[in-house]
CSV table of N, CA, C and O in Angstrom, one decimal:
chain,number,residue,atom,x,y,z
A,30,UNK,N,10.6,8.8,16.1
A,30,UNK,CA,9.2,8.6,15.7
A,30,UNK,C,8.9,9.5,14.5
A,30,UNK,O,9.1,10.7,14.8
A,31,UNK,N,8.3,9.2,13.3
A,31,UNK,CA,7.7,9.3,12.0
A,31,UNK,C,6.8,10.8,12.8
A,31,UNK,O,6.5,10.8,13.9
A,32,UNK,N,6.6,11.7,11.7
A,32,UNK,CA,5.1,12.5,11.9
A,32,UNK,C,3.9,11.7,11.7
A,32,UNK,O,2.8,12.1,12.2
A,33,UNK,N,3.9,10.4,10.7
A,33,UNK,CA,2.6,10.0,10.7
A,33,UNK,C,2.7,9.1,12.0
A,33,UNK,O,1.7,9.1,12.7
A,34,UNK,N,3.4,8.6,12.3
A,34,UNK,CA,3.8,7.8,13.5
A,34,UNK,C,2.8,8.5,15.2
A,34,UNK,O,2.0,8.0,15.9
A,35,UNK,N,3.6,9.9,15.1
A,35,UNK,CA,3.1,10.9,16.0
A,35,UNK,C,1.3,10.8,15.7
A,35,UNK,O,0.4,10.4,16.4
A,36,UNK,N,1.3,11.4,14.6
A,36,UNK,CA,-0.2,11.5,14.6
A,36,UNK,C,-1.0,10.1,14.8
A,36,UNK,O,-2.1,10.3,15.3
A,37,UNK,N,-0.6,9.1,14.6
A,37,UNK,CA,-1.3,8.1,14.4
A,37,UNK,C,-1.6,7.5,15.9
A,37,UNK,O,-2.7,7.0,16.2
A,38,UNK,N,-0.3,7.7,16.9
A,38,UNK,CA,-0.5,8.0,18.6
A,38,UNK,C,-1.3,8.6,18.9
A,38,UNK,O,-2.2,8.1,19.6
A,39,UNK,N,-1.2,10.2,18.4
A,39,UNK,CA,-2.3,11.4,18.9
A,39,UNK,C,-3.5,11.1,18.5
A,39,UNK,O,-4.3,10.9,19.5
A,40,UNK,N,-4.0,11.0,17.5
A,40,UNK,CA,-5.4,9.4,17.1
A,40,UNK,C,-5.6,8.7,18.3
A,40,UNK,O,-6.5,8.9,19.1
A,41,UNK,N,-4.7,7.9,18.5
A,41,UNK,CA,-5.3,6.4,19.3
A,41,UNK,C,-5.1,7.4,21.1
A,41,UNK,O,-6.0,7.1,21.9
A,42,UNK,N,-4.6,7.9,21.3
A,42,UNK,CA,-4.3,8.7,22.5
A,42,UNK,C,-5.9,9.5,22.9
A,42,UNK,O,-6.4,9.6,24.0
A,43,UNK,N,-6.5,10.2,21.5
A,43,UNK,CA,-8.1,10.3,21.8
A,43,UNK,C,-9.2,9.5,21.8
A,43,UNK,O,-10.3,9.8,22.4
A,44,UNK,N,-8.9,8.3,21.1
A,44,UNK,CA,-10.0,7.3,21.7
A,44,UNK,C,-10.3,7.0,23.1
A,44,UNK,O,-9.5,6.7,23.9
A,45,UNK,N,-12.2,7.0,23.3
A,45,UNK,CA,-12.2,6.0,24.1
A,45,UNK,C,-11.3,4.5,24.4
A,45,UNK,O,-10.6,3.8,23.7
A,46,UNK,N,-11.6,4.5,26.2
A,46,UNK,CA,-10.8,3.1,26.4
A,46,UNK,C,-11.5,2.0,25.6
A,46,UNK,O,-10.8,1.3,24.9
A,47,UNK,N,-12.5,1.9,25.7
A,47,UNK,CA,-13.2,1.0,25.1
A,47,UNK,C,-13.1,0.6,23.5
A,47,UNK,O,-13.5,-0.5,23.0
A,48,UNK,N,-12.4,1.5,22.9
A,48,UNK,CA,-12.2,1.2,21.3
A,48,UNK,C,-10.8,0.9,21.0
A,48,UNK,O,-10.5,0.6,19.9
A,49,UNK,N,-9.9,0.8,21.9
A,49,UNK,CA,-8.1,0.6,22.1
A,49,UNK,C,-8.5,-0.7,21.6
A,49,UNK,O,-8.4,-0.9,20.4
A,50,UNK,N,-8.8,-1.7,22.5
A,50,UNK,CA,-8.6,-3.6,21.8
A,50,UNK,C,-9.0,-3.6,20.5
A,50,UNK,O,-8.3,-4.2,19.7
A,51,UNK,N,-10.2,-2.9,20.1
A,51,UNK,CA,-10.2,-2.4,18.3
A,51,UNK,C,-9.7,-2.0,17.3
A,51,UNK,O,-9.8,-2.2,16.1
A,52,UNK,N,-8.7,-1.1,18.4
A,52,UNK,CA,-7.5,-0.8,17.3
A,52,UNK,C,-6.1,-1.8,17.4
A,52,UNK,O,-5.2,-1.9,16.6
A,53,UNK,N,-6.2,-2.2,18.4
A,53,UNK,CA,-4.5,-3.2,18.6
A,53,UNK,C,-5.1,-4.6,17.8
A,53,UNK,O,-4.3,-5.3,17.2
A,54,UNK,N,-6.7,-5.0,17.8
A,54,UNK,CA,-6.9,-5.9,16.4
A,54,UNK,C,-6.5,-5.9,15.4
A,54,UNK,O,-5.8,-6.8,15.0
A,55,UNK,N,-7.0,-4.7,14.8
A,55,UNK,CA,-6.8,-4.2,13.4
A,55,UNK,C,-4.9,-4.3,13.1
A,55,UNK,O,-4.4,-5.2,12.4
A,56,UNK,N,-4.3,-3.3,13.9
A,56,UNK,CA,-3.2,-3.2,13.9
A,56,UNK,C,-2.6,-4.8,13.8
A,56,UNK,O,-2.1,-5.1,12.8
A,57,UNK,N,-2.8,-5.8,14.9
A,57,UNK,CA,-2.3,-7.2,14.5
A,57,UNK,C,-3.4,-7.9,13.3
A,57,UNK,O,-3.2,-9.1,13.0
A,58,UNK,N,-4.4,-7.1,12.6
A,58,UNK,CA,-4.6,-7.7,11.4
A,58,UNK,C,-3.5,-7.2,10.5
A,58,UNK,O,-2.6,-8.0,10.0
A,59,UNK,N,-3.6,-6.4,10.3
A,59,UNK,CA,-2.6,-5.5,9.0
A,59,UNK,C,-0.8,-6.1,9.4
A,59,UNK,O,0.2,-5.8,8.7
A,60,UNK,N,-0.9,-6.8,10.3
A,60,UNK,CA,0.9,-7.0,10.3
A,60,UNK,C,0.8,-8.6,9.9
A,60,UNK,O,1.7,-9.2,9.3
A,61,UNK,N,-0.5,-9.1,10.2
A,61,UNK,CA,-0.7,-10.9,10.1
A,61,UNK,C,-0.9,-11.0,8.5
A,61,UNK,O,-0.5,-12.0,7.9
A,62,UNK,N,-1.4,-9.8,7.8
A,62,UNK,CA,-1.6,-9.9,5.8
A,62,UNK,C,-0.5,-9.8,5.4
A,62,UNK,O,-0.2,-10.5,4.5
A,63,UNK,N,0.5,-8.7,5.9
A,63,UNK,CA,1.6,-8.5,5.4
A,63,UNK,C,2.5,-9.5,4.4
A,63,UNK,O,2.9,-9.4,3.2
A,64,UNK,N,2.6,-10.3,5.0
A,64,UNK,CA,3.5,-11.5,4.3
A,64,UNK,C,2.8,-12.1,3.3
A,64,UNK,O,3.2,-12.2,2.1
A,65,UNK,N,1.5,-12.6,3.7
A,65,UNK,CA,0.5,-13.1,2.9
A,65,UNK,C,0.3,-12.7,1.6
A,65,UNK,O,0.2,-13.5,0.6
A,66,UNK,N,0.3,-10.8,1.3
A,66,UNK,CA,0.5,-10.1,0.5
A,66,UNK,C,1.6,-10.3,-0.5
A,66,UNK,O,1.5,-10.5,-1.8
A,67,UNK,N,2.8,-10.3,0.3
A,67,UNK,CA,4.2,-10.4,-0.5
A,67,UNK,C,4.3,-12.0,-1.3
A,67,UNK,O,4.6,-12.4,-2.5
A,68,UNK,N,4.0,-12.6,-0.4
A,68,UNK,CA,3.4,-14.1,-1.0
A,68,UNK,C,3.3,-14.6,-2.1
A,68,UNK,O,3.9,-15.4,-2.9
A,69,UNK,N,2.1,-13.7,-2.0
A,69,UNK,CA,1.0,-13.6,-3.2
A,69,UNK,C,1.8,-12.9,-4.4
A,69,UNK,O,1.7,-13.4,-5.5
A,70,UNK,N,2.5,-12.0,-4.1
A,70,UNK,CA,3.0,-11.0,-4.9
A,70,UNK,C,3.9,-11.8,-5.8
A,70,UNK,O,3.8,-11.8,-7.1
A,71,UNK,N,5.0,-12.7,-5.0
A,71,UNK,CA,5.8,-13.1,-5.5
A,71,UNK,C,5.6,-14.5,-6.3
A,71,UNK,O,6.6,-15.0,-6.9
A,72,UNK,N,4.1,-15.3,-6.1
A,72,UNK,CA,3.8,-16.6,-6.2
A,72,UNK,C,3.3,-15.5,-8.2
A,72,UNK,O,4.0,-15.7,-9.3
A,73,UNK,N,2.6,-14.9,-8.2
A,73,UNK,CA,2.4,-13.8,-9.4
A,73,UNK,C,3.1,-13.7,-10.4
A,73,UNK,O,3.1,-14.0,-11.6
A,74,UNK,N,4.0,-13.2,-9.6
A,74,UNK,CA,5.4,-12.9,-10.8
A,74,UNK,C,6.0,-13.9,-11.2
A,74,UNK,O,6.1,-13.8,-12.4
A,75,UNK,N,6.6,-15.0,-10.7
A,75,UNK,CA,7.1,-15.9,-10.4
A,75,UNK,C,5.9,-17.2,-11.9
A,75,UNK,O,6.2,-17.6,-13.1
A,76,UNK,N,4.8,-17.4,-11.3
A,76,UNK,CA,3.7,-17.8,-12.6
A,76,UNK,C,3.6,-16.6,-13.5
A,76,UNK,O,3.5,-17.2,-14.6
A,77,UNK,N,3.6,-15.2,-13.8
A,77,UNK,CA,4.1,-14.7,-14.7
A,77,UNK,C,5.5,-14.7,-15.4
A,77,UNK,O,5.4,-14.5,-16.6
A,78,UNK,N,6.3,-14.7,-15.0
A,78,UNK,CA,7.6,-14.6,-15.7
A,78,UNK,C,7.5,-16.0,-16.6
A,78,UNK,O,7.8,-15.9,-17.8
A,79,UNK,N,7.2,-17.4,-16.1
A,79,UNK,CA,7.4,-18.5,-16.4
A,79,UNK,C,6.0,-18.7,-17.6
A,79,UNK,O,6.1,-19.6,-18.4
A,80,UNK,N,4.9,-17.9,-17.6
A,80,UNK,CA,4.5,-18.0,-18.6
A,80,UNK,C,4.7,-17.1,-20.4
A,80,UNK,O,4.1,-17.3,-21.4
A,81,UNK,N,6.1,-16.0,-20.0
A,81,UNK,CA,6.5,-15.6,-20.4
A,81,UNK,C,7.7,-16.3,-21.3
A,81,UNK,O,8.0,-16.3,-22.5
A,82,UNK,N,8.2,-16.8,-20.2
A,82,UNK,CA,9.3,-17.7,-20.8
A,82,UNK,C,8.8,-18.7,-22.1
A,82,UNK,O,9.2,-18.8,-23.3
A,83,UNK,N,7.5,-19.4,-21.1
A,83,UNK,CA,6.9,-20.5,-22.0
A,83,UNK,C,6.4,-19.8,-23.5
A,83,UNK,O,6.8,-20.3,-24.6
A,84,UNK,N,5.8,-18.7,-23.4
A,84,UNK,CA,5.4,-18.4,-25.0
A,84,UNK,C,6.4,-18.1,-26.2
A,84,UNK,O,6.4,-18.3,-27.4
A,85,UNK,N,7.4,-17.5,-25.1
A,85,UNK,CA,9.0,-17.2,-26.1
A,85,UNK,C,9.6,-18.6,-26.6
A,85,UNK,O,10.0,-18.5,-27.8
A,86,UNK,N,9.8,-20.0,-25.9
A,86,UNK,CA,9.9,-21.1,-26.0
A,86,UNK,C,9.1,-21.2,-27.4
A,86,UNK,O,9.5,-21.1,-28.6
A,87,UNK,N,8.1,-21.3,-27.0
A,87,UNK,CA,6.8,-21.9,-28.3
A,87,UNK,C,7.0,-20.6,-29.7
A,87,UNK,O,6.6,-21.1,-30.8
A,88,UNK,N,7.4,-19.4,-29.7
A,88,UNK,CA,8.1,-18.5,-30.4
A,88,UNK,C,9.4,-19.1,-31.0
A,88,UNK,O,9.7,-18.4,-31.9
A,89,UNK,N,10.0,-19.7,-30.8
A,89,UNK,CA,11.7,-19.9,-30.6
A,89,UNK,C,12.3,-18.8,-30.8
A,89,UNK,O,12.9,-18.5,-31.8
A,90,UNK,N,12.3,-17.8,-29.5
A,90,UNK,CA,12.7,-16.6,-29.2
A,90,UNK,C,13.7,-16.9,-28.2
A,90,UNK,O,13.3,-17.1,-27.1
A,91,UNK,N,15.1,-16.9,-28.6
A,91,UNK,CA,15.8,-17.1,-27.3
A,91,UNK,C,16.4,-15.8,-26.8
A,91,UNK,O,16.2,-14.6,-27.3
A,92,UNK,N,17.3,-16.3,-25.5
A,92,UNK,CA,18.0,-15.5,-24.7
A,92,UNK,C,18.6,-14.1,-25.5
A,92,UNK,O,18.5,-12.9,-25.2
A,93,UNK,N,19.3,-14.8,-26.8
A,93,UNK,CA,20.1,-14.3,-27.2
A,93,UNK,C,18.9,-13.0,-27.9
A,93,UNK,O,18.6,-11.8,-27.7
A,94,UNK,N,18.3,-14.1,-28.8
A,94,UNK,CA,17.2,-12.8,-29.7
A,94,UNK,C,17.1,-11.4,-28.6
A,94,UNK,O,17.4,-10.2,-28.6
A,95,UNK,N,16.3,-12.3,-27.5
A,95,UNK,CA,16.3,-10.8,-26.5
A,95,UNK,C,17.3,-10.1,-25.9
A,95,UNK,O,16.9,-8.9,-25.6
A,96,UNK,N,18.3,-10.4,-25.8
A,96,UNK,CA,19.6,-9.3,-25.4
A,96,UNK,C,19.7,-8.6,-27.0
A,96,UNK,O,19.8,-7.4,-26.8
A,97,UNK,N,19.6,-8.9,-28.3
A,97,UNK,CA,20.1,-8.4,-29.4
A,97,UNK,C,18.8,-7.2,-29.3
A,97,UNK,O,19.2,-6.1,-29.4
A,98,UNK,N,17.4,-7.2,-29.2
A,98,UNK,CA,16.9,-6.5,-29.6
A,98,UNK,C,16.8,-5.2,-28.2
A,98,UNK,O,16.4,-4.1,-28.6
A,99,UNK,N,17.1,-5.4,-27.2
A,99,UNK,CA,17.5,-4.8,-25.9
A,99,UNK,C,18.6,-4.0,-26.3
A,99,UNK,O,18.5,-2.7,-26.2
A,100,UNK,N,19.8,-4.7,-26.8
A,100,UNK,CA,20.9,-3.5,-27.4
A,100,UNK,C,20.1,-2.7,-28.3
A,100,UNK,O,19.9,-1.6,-27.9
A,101,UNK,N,19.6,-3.2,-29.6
A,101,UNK,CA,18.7,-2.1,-30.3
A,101,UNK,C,18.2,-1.2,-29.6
A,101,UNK,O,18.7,0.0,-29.5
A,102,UNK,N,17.1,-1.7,-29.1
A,102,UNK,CA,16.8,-0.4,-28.7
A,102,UNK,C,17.3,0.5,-27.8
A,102,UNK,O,16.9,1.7,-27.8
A,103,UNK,N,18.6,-0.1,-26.7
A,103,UNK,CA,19.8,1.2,-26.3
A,103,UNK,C,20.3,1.8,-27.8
A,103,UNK,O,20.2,3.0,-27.9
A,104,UNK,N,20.8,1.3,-28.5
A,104,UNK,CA,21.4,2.0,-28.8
A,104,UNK,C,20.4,2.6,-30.3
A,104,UNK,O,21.0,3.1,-31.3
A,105,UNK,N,19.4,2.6,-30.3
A,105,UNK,CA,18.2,3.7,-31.1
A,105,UNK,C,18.2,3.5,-32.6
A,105,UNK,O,18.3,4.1,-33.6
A,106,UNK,N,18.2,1.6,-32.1
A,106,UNK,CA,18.2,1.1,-33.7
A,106,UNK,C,16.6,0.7,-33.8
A,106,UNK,O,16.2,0.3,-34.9
């Protein structure tokens, strides 16, 4: 077990009985967002990258242009 782990027991260990179902709520809220979060995260990036792509398209910026100017800048052109 984690130190925050520990502490977070010794917390719930001094509550009243009456506030425990309060906290095993919360606790199955915060595990039920989790994914939702990542989700989200990934639905984001995913509609970002692709509006990225689309502007380079409408640029005629290809693949290649961008590896060439990627070497540049490794190598401190």
């Amino acid at each position: 077990m984690t130190n925050l782990e520990q502490t977070i027991m010794l917390e719930i260990s001094t509550l009243p009985e009456r506030r425990l179902a309060d906290v095993l709520a919360f606790v199955r809220y915060l595990k039920l967002s989790i994914p939702t979060e990542e989700k989200d995260l990934e639905e984001r990036f995913d509609k970002a990258l692709k509006s990225i792509r689309d502007r380079a398209k409408e640029m005629n910026i290809t693949d290649e242009d961008i590896e060439a100017e990627i070497r540049a800048v490794r190598d401190g052109k």
